[in-house]
Tab-separated table of C-alpha atoms and ligand atoms in Angstrom:
chain	number	residue	atom	x	y	z
A	1	MET	CA	165.521	181.318	210.016
A	2	LYS	CA	164.340	178.185	210.907
A	3	LEU	CA	167.325	174.835	210.671
A	4	LYS	CA	166.894	171.131	211.247
A	5	LEU	CA	170.430	170.189	211.763
A	6	GLN	CA	172.172	166.249	211.616
A	7	VAL	CA	174.646	166.124	214.111
A	8	TRP	CA	177.262	163.603	215.229
A	9	ARG	CA	177.487	162.925	218.669
A	10	GLN	CA	179.715	160.514	220.230
A	11	LYS	CA	180.866	160.694	224.019
A	12	ASN	CA	183.892	159.321	223.885
A	13	LYS	CA	186.513	157.713	220.874
A	14	ASN	CA	185.468	154.437	221.572
A	15	ALA	CA	181.251	154.863	221.711
A	16	LYS	CA	179.049	153.949	218.625
A	17	GLY	CA	178.090	157.429	217.589
A	18	SER	CA	175.133	158.486	215.544
A	19	LEU	CA	173.323	161.554	213.599
A	20	LYS	CA	171.057	163.064	215.934
A	21	LEU	CA	168.707	165.516	215.088
A	22	TYR	CA	168.199	169.053	216.171
A	23	ASN	CA	166.644	172.353	215.544
A	24	VAL	CA	167.827	175.880	215.572
A	25	GLU	CA	166.462	179.582	214.963
A	26	ALA	CA	169.448	181.494	213.362
A	27	ASP	CA	170.115	184.672	211.496
A	28	GLU	CA	172.078	185.263	208.136
A	29	HIS	CA	174.756	187.589	209.086
A	30	MET	CA	175.950	184.509	212.033
A	31	SER	CA	178.835	182.499	211.347
A	32	PHE	CA	178.446	178.369	211.159
A	33	LEU	CA	180.125	178.464	214.604
A	34	GLU	CA	178.019	181.556	215.980
A	35	MET	CA	175.012	179.208	214.816
A	36	LEU	CA	176.554	176.138	216.943
A	37	ASP	CA	176.977	178.475	219.010
A	38	VAL	CA	173.209	178.856	219.774
A	39	LEU	CA	172.440	175.527	219.749
A	40	ASN	CA	174.567	174.814	222.641
A	41	GLU	CA	173.535	177.465	224.732
A	42	GLN	CA	169.429	175.816	223.898
A	43	LEU	CA	171.161	172.576	224.607
A	44	ILE	CA	172.661	173.830	228.053
A	45	SER	CA	170.080	175.766	228.799
A	46	ASP	CA	167.998	172.046	228.445
A	47	LYS	CA	170.856	170.289	230.373
A	48	SER	CA	171.757	168.485	227.914
A	49	ASP	CA	175.440	167.771	226.816
A	50	PRO	CA	176.468	170.631	224.372
A	51	ILE	CA	178.221	169.426	220.969
A	52	ALA	CA	181.492	169.466	221.538
A	53	PHE	CA	183.404	171.269	218.361
A	54	ASP	CA	187.141	172.715	217.078
A	55	HIS	CA	187.459	176.267	217.150
A	56	ASP	CA	190.009	179.256	217.924
A	57	CYS	CA	191.034	181.993	216.297
A	58	ARG	CA	187.679	182.047	213.799
A	59	GLU	CA	188.919	184.335	211.368
A	60	GLY	CA	190.209	181.995	209.039
A	61	ILE	CA	193.636	182.040	210.203
A	62	CYS	CA	194.273	178.920	212.894
A	63	GLY	CA	192.918	175.562	211.918
A	64	SER	CA	191.356	174.679	214.322
A	65	CYS	CA	187.479	174.800	213.021
A	66	SER	CA	187.095	171.805	211.121
A	67	LEU	CA	183.665	169.885	210.536
A	68	VAL	CA	182.112	168.301	207.301
A	69	ILE	CA	179.117	169.915	206.271
A	70	ASP	CA	177.023	167.663	204.864
A	71	GLY	CA	179.906	165.704	203.027
A	72	ARG	CA	182.261	168.579	202.545
A	73	PRO	CA	185.719	169.831	204.737
A	74	HIS	CA	184.588	173.385	205.927
A	75	GLY	CA	181.130	173.230	204.363
A	76	PRO	CA	180.112	174.280	200.610
A	77	GLN	CA	181.620	177.316	200.089
A	78	GLN	CA	185.488	177.714	197.933
A	79	GLY	CA	188.568	178.768	199.495
A	80	THR	CA	186.527	179.583	203.360
A	81	THR	CA	186.770	177.419	206.866
A	82	THR	CA	184.252	176.710	208.986
A	83	CYS	CA	184.661	179.934	210.670
A	84	GLN	CA	184.287	181.905	207.879
A	85	LEU	CA	181.497	180.475	206.047
A	86	HIS	CA	178.243	182.144	207.089
A	87	MET	CA	174.528	181.275	207.240
A	88	ARG	CA	173.787	183.694	204.523
A	89	HIS	CA	174.644	180.838	202.597
A	90	TYR	CA	171.059	179.004	203.666
A	91	LYS	CA	168.347	179.289	203.059
A	92	ASP	CA	164.634	178.819	205.469
A	93	GLY	CA	163.939	175.349	205.882
A	94	ASP	CA	167.272	173.278	205.066
A	95	THR	CA	168.956	170.074	206.402
A	96	ILE	CA	172.090	170.223	207.385
A	97	THR	CA	174.154	167.153	208.242
A	98	ILE	CA	177.399	168.400	210.019
A	99	GLU	CA	179.833	165.854	210.936
A	100	PRO	CA	183.558	165.418	212.712
A	101	TYR	CA	187.004	164.628	209.935
A	102	ARG	CA	187.256	161.209	208.990
A	103	ALA	CA	190.067	159.652	208.826
A	104	LYS	CA	191.472	156.417	210.708
A	105	ALA	CA	195.194	158.585	211.443
A	106	PHE	CA	192.110	161.217	213.016
A	107	PRO	CA	190.478	159.928	215.876
A	108	ILE	CA	187.394	161.285	217.239
A	109	VAL	CA	187.513	162.463	220.544
A	110	LYS	CA	184.321	163.524	221.281
A	111	ASP	CA	181.356	164.792	218.619
A	112	LEU	CA	182.864	166.825	216.162
A	113	VAL	CA	186.203	167.041	218.102
A	114	THR	CA	189.336	165.172	215.901
A	115	GLN	CA	192.647	164.448	217.040
A	116	ARG	CA	195.084	166.412	214.472
A	117	THR	CA	198.269	165.204	216.273
A	118	ALA	CA	199.792	162.885	213.564
A	119	TYR	CA	199.890	166.433	211.797
A	120	ASP	CA	201.958	167.741	214.540
A	121	LYS	CA	204.479	165.176	214.216
A	122	ILE	CA	205.109	165.544	210.216
A	123	ILE	CA	206.011	168.829	210.889
A	124	GLN	CA	207.771	167.570	213.874
A	125	ALA	CA	209.760	164.975	211.945
A	126	GLY	CA	211.487	167.736	209.621
A	127	GLY	CA	208.753	170.656	208.867
A	128	TYR	CA	211.354	173.572	210.024
A	129	VAL	CA	215.047	174.751	209.448
A	130	SER	CA	217.165	174.182	211.734
A	131	VAL	CA	219.744	177.337	211.001
A	132	ASN	CA	219.794	180.196	213.039
A	133	THR	CA	218.068	182.429	210.959
A	134	GLY	CA	218.924	185.351	214.170
A	135	GLN	CA	216.964	189.031	214.361
A	136	ALA	CA	214.678	189.283	211.778
A	137	VAL	CA	216.427	190.711	208.504
A	138	ASP	CA	215.249	193.440	206.193
A	139	GLY	CA	212.514	191.546	203.862
A	140	ASN	CA	214.773	191.199	200.510
A	141	ALA	CA	218.116	191.048	202.162
A	142	ILE	CA	217.697	187.728	200.292
A	143	PRO	CA	216.957	187.504	196.291
A	144	ILE	CA	214.007	185.173	195.503
A	145	GLU	CA	212.884	185.540	192.238
A	146	GLY	CA	208.742	186.625	191.804
A	147	GLY	CA	207.653	183.652	190.973
A	148	ILE	CA	209.218	181.147	193.512
A	149	ALA	CA	208.392	183.332	195.948
A	150	ALA	CA	204.693	183.799	195.241
A	151	LYS	CA	204.807	179.520	194.830
A	152	ALA	CA	206.149	179.400	198.665
A	153	PHE	CA	203.608	182.127	199.822
A	154	ASP	CA	201.006	179.898	198.237
A	155	ALA	CA	202.389	176.639	200.316
A	156	ALA	CA	203.012	178.532	203.485
A	157	THR	CA	198.969	179.248	203.561
A	158	CYS	CA	198.604	175.775	204.411
A	159	ILE	CA	196.948	176.364	208.018
A	160	GLY	CA	197.428	172.596	208.684
A	161	CYS	CA	193.124	172.432	209.040
A	162	GLY	CA	193.159	168.316	208.063
A	163	ALA	CA	190.505	168.800	205.928
A	164	CYS	CA	192.609	167.093	203.054
A	165	ALA	CA	193.235	164.351	204.663
A	166	ALA	CA	189.236	164.864	205.896
A	167	ALA	CA	187.566	165.141	201.902
A	168	CYS	CA	190.798	162.918	200.582
A	169	PRO	CA	188.595	158.885	199.764
A	170	ASN	CA	191.950	157.501	201.503
A	171	GLY	CA	193.042	159.449	204.198
A	172	SER	CA	195.945	160.612	202.765
A	173	ALA	CA	198.441	163.494	204.020
A	174	MET	CA	199.777	164.316	200.974
A	175	LEU	CA	198.246	167.859	200.717
A	176	PHE	CA	199.260	169.084	203.914
A	177	THR	CA	202.695	167.511	203.807
A	178	SER	CA	203.874	168.724	200.038
A	179	ALA	CA	202.568	171.824	201.348
A	180	LYS	CA	205.244	171.609	203.842
A	181	ILE	CA	207.541	170.191	201.718
A	182	ALA	CA	207.249	172.836	199.123
A	183	HIS	CA	207.064	175.771	201.179
A	184	LEU	CA	209.959	175.239	202.447
A	185	SER	CA	212.440	173.601	199.062
A	186	LEU	CA	211.323	176.681	197.003
A	187	LEU	CA	213.169	179.043	199.536
A	188	PRO	CA	216.942	178.834	199.886
A	189	GLN	CA	216.699	178.806	204.178
A	190	GLY	CA	215.085	175.850	203.811
A	191	GLN	CA	217.493	173.900	200.740
A	192	ILE	CA	219.841	173.678	202.922
A	193	GLU	CA	218.130	170.271	204.664
A	194	HIS	CA	215.460	170.021	201.964
A	195	LYS	CA	217.334	165.780	200.752
A	196	SER	CA	216.547	164.470	204.775
A	197	ARG	CA	213.566	166.269	205.180
A	198	VAL	CA	211.199	165.117	202.689
A	199	ARG	CA	212.208	161.909	203.406
A	200	LYS	CA	212.140	162.355	207.003
A	201	MET	CA	208.659	163.973	207.067
A	202	VAL	CA	207.515	161.083	204.219
A	203	ALA	CA	208.647	158.055	206.889
A	204	GLN	CA	206.099	159.989	209.545
A	205	MET	CA	203.176	160.584	207.548
A	206	ASP	CA	203.004	156.551	206.825
A	207	LYS	CA	203.661	155.738	210.396
A	208	GLU	CA	201.037	158.037	211.230
A	209	GLY	CA	199.075	155.172	209.332
A	210	PHE	CA	197.934	158.269	206.717
A	211	GLY	CA	196.745	156.336	203.451
A	212	MET	CA	198.344	156.962	199.780
A	213	CYS	CA	197.420	159.143	197.420
A	214	SER	CA	195.653	157.626	194.457
A	215	ASN	CA	195.848	161.771	192.961
A	216	VAL	CA	191.402	162.158	193.223
A	217	GLY	CA	192.124	165.769	193.719
A	218	ALA	CA	189.188	165.736	196.458
A	219	CYS	CA	191.412	167.749	199.175
A	220	GLU	CA	192.803	170.381	196.266
A	221	VAL	CA	188.593	170.894	196.079
A	222	ASP	CA	187.918	171.482	199.779
A	223	CYS	CA	191.270	172.900	200.939
A	224	PRO	CA	189.903	176.308	202.540
A	225	LYS	CA	193.276	177.792	201.424
A	226	GLU	CA	193.175	176.119	197.592
A	227	ILE	CA	196.614	174.652	198.147
A	228	SER	CA	197.039	172.902	195.023
A	229	THR	CA	197.897	169.527	193.935
A	230	ASP	CA	200.972	170.840	191.783
A	231	ASN	CA	202.245	170.914	195.369
A	232	ILE	CA	201.660	166.701	195.487
A	233	ALA	CA	203.968	166.480	192.469
A	234	ARG	CA	206.402	168.294	193.556
A	235	LEU	CA	206.638	166.442	196.778
A	236	ASN	CA	206.657	163.183	194.570
A	237	ARG	CA	209.306	164.167	192.735
A	238	GLU	CA	211.003	165.758	195.846
A	239	TYR	CA	210.997	162.243	197.704
A	240	LEU	CA	212.095	160.446	194.674
A	241	SER	CA	214.871	161.995	193.683
A	242	ALA	CA	216.615	162.349	196.972
A	243	SER	CA	216.026	158.613	198.113
A	244	LEU	CA	217.458	158.009	194.567
A	245	GLY	CA	220.320	160.049	195.069
A	246	ALA	CA	220.816	159.864	198.773
A	247	GLU	CA	224.061	157.565	199.761
A	248	ASP	CA	221.827	155.689	202.339
B	1	MET	CA	220.166	147.045	199.342
B	2	ARG	CA	218.432	148.271	201.729
B	3	TRP	CA	217.049	151.540	200.831
B	4	ILE	CA	215.106	149.325	198.059
B	5	ILE	CA	213.221	148.376	200.664
B	6	ASN	CA	212.838	151.403	202.132
B	7	LEU	CA	212.282	153.470	198.917
B	8	LEU	CA	209.674	150.399	197.386
B	9	THR	CA	207.704	150.691	200.625
B	10	SER	CA	207.069	153.802	201.433
B	11	SER	CA	203.846	155.150	199.972
B	12	ILE	CA	205.627	156.997	197.513
B	13	GLY	CA	207.227	154.235	195.950
B	14	LEU	CA	204.037	151.733	196.210
B	15	LYS	CA	202.921	153.719	193.648
B	16	LEU	CA	205.850	154.354	191.844
B	17	VAL	CA	205.756	151.056	190.778
B	18	MET	CA	201.774	151.087	190.409
B	19	SER	CA	203.205	154.085	187.953
B	20	LEU	CA	205.846	152.413	186.312
B	21	THR	CA	204.071	148.742	185.283
B	22	GLY	CA	200.398	151.145	184.253
B	23	LEU	CA	202.585	153.433	181.756
B	24	PHE	CA	204.737	150.018	180.587
B	25	LEU	CA	201.070	148.008	180.087
B	26	CYS	CA	200.004	151.153	178.231
B	27	THR	CA	202.819	150.450	175.523
B	28	PHE	CA	201.853	146.801	175.633
B	29	LEU	CA	197.815	148.024	174.702
B	30	LEU	CA	199.170	149.855	171.330
B	31	ALA	CA	201.732	146.362	170.615
B	32	HIS	CA	198.369	145.049	171.268
B	33	LEU	CA	195.976	146.427	168.925
B	34	ALA	CA	198.535	146.785	165.997
B	35	GLY	CA	198.710	143.077	165.899
B	36	ASN	CA	195.375	142.346	166.359
B	37	LEU	CA	193.758	144.985	164.012
B	38	GLN	CA	195.447	142.289	161.047
B	39	LEU	CA	191.990	140.469	162.229
B	40	LEU	CA	190.571	142.912	159.626
B	41	TYR	CA	192.284	142.596	157.165
B	42	ASN	CA	190.686	140.852	154.452
B	43	ASP	CA	192.987	137.907	153.640
B	44	GLY	CA	191.256	134.713	155.076
B	45	GLY	CA	193.663	135.017	158.241
B	46	GLU	CA	197.207	134.040	157.379
B	47	ALA	CA	198.751	137.549	158.112
B	48	PHE	CA	197.167	137.202	161.842
B	49	ASN	CA	198.236	133.649	161.393
B	50	LEU	CA	201.523	133.924	160.697
B	51	TYR	CA	201.595	137.239	163.405
B	52	ALA	CA	200.053	134.696	165.956
B	53	LYS	CA	202.927	132.232	165.273
B	54	PHE	CA	205.944	134.520	165.769
B	55	MET	CA	204.375	136.225	168.594
B	56	THR	CA	204.254	132.682	170.183
B	57	GLY	CA	207.673	131.083	168.899
B	58	ASN	CA	210.008	133.946	169.513
B	59	PRO	CA	211.871	133.517	172.141
B	60	LEU	CA	213.232	136.669	172.854
B	61	ILE	CA	209.077	137.471	172.956
B	62	LYS	CA	208.491	134.486	174.783
B	63	PHE	CA	210.949	135.846	177.306
B	64	ILE	CA	209.305	139.491	177.056
B	65	SER	CA	205.317	138.079	177.310
B	66	TYR	CA	206.870	136.295	180.625
B	67	GLY	CA	208.241	139.540	182.104
B	68	LEU	CA	204.526	141.313	180.651
B	69	TYR	CA	202.856	138.569	182.841
B	70	THR	CA	204.382	139.000	185.494
B	71	LEU	CA	204.437	143.028	185.493
B	72	ILE	CA	200.100	142.868	184.906
B	73	LEU	CA	200.086	140.072	188.419
B	74	LEU	CA	202.671	143.071	190.199
B	75	HIS	CA	200.048	145.903	188.391
B	76	ALA	CA	196.487	143.610	189.379
B	77	VAL	CA	197.900	142.552	193.111
B	78	GLN	CA	199.609	145.446	194.053
B	79	GLY	CA	196.918	147.760	193.364
B	80	LEU	CA	194.472	145.580	194.806
B	81	VAL	CA	196.712	145.578	198.212
B	82	LEU	CA	196.938	149.493	198.223
B	83	ALA	CA	193.319	150.191	197.768
B	84	SER	CA	192.305	147.625	200.490
B	85	ILE	CA	194.922	149.790	202.823
B	86	ASN	CA	193.870	153.292	201.996
B	87	LYS	CA	190.178	152.147	202.262
B	88	LYS	CA	191.348	151.383	206.288
B	89	SER	CA	193.253	154.399	206.252
B	90	LYS	CA	189.592	155.828	205.240
B	91	GLY	CA	188.361	154.323	208.780
B	92	SER	CA	184.574	155.154	208.424
B	93	LYS	CA	182.606	156.942	205.691
B	94	TYR	CA	180.430	159.798	205.904
B	95	ALA	CA	176.602	159.442	206.097
B	96	VAL	CA	176.734	162.090	202.571
B	97	SER	CA	179.045	161.703	200.442
B	98	ALA	CA	179.964	164.823	198.663
B	99	LYS	CA	179.463	165.622	194.465
B	100	GLY	CA	181.734	167.229	192.218
B	101	ASN	CA	185.127	166.452	194.322
B	102	GLY	CA	187.439	163.820	192.367
B	103	SER	CA	186.156	162.147	189.439
B	104	TRP	CA	183.888	158.744	189.498
B	105	ALA	CA	186.252	157.057	188.121
B	106	SER	CA	189.834	158.195	190.308
B	107	LYS	CA	187.096	156.669	193.190
B	108	ASN	CA	187.352	153.573	191.501
B	109	MET	CA	190.467	152.629	190.075
B	110	ALA	CA	190.302	149.103	192.270
B	111	LEU	CA	186.853	148.187	191.282
B	112	LEU	CA	187.453	149.200	187.303
B	113	GLY	CA	190.880	147.139	187.085
B	114	THR	CA	189.050	143.805	188.831
B	115	LEU	CA	186.696	144.114	185.824
B	116	ILE	CA	189.484	144.633	183.405
B	117	LEU	CA	191.194	141.730	185.575
B	118	PHE	CA	188.248	139.352	184.648
B	119	PHE	CA	187.758	140.242	181.288
B	120	LEU	CA	191.469	139.776	181.366
B	121	LEU	CA	190.982	135.871	182.163
B	122	ILE	CA	187.648	135.460	180.114
B	123	HIS	CA	190.021	137.052	177.004
B	124	MET	CA	193.318	134.812	178.057
B	125	GLY	CA	190.998	131.620	178.165
B	126	ASP	CA	189.395	132.127	175.313
B	127	PHE	CA	192.579	132.487	172.554
B	128	TRP	CA	195.571	132.485	174.749
B	129	TRP	CA	194.992	129.210	176.185
B	130	ALA	CA	193.220	127.230	172.939
B	131	MET	CA	197.473	128.359	171.452
B	132	LYS	CA	198.575	126.881	174.280
B	133	ARG	CA	196.680	123.991	174.119
B	134	ASN	CA	197.411	122.809	170.928
B	135	ASN	CA	193.875	121.839	170.082
B	136	LEU	CA	193.515	124.391	167.120
B	137	GLU	CA	193.169	123.253	163.979
B	138	TYR	CA	196.100	124.224	161.229
B	139	VAL	CA	196.499	125.648	158.162
B	140	THR	CA	199.319	125.633	155.693
B	141	TYR	CA	200.629	129.090	154.079
B	142	ASP	CA	203.796	128.314	151.338
B	143	GLY	CA	203.937	124.462	153.377
B	144	VAL	CA	204.456	125.788	156.549
B	145	GLU	CA	201.692	124.467	158.749
B	146	VAL	CA	200.789	127.143	161.129
B	147	LYS	CA	197.639	127.308	163.624
B	148	ASN	CA	194.716	128.571	163.090
B	149	LEU	CA	194.225	130.988	165.764
B	150	TYR	CA	192.460	133.178	163.285
B	151	LYS	CA	189.428	130.800	163.265
B	152	LYS	CA	188.882	130.354	166.723
B	153	VAL	CA	188.449	133.993	167.047
B	154	GLN	CA	186.402	134.127	164.318
B	155	ILE	CA	184.027	131.513	166.283
B	156	SER	CA	184.087	133.497	169.731
B	157	PHE	CA	183.154	136.611	168.523
B	158	LYS	CA	179.843	135.158	166.712
B	159	GLU	CA	178.603	134.968	170.044
B	160	TRP	CA	176.353	137.934	171.435
B	161	TYR	CA	177.520	137.235	174.621
B	162	ILE	CA	181.423	137.190	173.793
B	163	VAL	CA	180.987	140.364	172.317
B	164	LEU	CA	179.119	141.651	175.719
B	165	ALA	CA	181.476	140.978	177.224
B	166	TYR	CA	184.659	142.410	175.124
B	167	MET	CA	182.119	145.654	175.398
B	168	VAL	CA	182.453	146.310	179.440
B	169	GLY	CA	185.834	145.043	179.336
B	170	LEU	CA	187.061	147.852	176.656
B	171	PHE	CA	184.370	149.990	178.903
B	172	ALA	CA	186.413	150.353	182.517
B	173	LEU	CA	189.814	150.155	180.144
B	174	ALA	CA	188.976	153.599	179.395
B	175	LEU	CA	187.594	154.062	182.524
B	176	HIS	CA	190.920	152.990	184.190
B	177	LEU	CA	193.118	154.928	181.199
B	178	LEU	CA	190.909	158.082	181.689
B	179	HIS	CA	191.927	158.214	185.171
B	180	GLY	CA	195.088	156.325	185.309
B	181	PHE	CA	197.173	157.616	182.457
B	182	SER	CA	197.450	161.018	183.069
B	183	SER	CA	197.558	159.932	187.077
B	184	ALA	CA	200.987	158.130	186.030
B	185	PHE	CA	202.875	160.902	185.327
B	186	GLN	CA	201.783	162.925	188.489
B	187	THR	CA	202.929	160.174	190.558
B	188	LEU	CA	205.911	160.762	188.772
B	189	GLY	CA	206.781	163.910	189.736
B	190	LEU	CA	205.876	164.893	185.991
B	191	ARG	CA	204.127	168.114	186.099
B	192	HIS	CA	204.398	171.397	184.379
B	193	LYS	CA	202.755	174.190	183.038
B	194	LYS	CA	203.602	173.852	180.161
B	195	TYR	CA	203.627	170.022	179.784
B	196	THR	CA	200.716	168.761	181.418
B	197	PRO	CA	197.988	169.710	179.139
B	198	ILE	CA	199.750	168.581	176.506
B	199	ILE	CA	199.968	164.984	178.972
B	200	LYS	CA	196.600	165.228	179.793
B	201	GLY	CA	195.014	165.817	176.333
B	202	ILE	CA	196.980	162.569	174.484
B	203	GLY	CA	196.254	160.605	178.313
B	204	TYR	CA	192.102	161.533	176.988
B	205	ILE	CA	192.825	160.556	172.925
B	206	PHE	CA	194.726	157.288	173.923
B	207	SER	CA	192.102	156.523	176.618
B	208	ILE	CA	188.926	156.397	174.285
B	209	LEU	CA	190.837	155.909	170.941
B	210	ILE	CA	192.240	152.808	172.137
B	211	PRO	CA	189.141	150.244	173.836
B	212	ILE	CA	187.389	152.031	170.492
B	213	ALA	CA	189.909	150.533	168.272
B	214	PHE	CA	189.581	147.248	170.185
B	215	ALA	CA	186.214	146.691	170.435
B	216	ILE	CA	185.510	147.855	166.611
B	217	ILE	CA	187.365	144.262	166.204
B	218	PRO	CA	184.616	142.010	167.932
B	219	ILE	CA	181.867	144.125	166.532
B	220	ALA	CA	183.341	143.874	163.054
B	221	ILE	CA	183.762	140.136	163.202
B	222	PHE	CA	180.130	139.656	164.421
B	223	PHE	CA	178.382	141.681	161.821
B	224	SER	CA	180.141	139.922	159.486
B	225	GLN	CA	179.195	136.584	160.516
B	226	ASN	CA	175.470	137.284	161.422
C	1	LIG	S1	196.644	171.868	202.626
C	1	LIG	FE1	194.916	172.689	202.880
C	1	LIG	S2	193.584	171.575	203.506
C	1	LIG	FE2	195.467	170.595	203.754
C	1	LIG	S3	195.831	171.343	206.013
C	1	LIG	FE3	196.785	172.666	204.429
C	1	LIG	S4	194.544	174.514	204.639
C	1	LIG	FE4	194.298	172.466	205.964
C	2	LIG	S1	188.617	179.072	213.635
C	2	LIG	FE1	190.592	179.388	213.110
C	2	LIG	S2	190.761	179.104	211.316
C	2	LIG	FE2	188.342	178.479	211.417
């Protein structure tokens, strides 16, 4: 199939970017990233600068791939990362617009690559347990109620890709932060520090310059792991009770 | 004291204020509607005028009303400030904007709020100010002199453009409530599989019925005179 791509090109962080038009011949079995690989081969053989984009595992688990495809982070297919989006969802003659994530806390490094260290910093602020977990123990050694385990697991599937802040009209990181909070606080290992954790992580999130959640819900629509805004309510609840209940 | 500042300047604390003031303003809407529906009584305005006198004369109500003005201002000013911070946090816009993720109202709360604020200025300038400025006619009920606010309302709603301004304001209010009502509960962290659908249901009914009930008043008065 022949496609027209409008791709955001930007030399570096401070340069002014713009959309450039490219033609590419793709195959319906290709993934979206493979289609971009083909275009890049073409650009390299034409001695022009290939398009920079992030990717790593290419199997939907690492959270490296990003891209906003026709206005939607990770493209039009529900619950799918860009690397798992396949060209069979497009038809011959389609025009596709590809832009980088847009959120102030995710500055553009080059073309479609954004710096997403702000999410790492939120994790560093408290998204872990500091108890010594020792050797891997039997999965059933600590009894956890089925429903709770499932909720914690759902939250834990967040791959930290940043699509939530990219989809949010406020550039808010609430879905990501709430997934990390819920994942840990629902489980006994995470309970111990849950009050100080939520306060530290929210403070870091605010410091990184993410916007405030106004409950638009665009994040959960575009999240490739379909993390629910249920978690955001849990985060609000935990933050308010931890802040009001703490002695400092 | 530091903890209060820390809480209220955090992103979640700032929204807590929006949520609580918003819910308080919802209860005010109910009270205001109950009072105003007396305009539709067929008694030449007696019930409404006596009610208006009570609302402006009673010291406790005066006290509450100043609290109310403060909260309206807080909700409006803080809402606009937060919207502008959020706009900056987004930075730049996408060339192509996606459809279908998030309702129009939820993305335009500040615009809707500004429309409501303008409407409120017109509304208060017309009636609240008239009541304060003491240039209303008086009527006498059982020997007591009372300002005839009822007559002022009749005169205002004789004009189609004032009625139209009210319709625009109330329409903006309906959209603002459609998102705001249930959003306030989400911000408070009150979300539950069993109760959230009920809260949402009440929110929809509230957002549609209350503005319609308010809208009936100017429309009925307009048609009774034209
Ligand atoms: S919540 Fe979803 S969209 Fe946000 S970082 Fe996690 S996986 Fe990505
Ligand atoms: S490249 Fe790892 S999730 Fe897409």
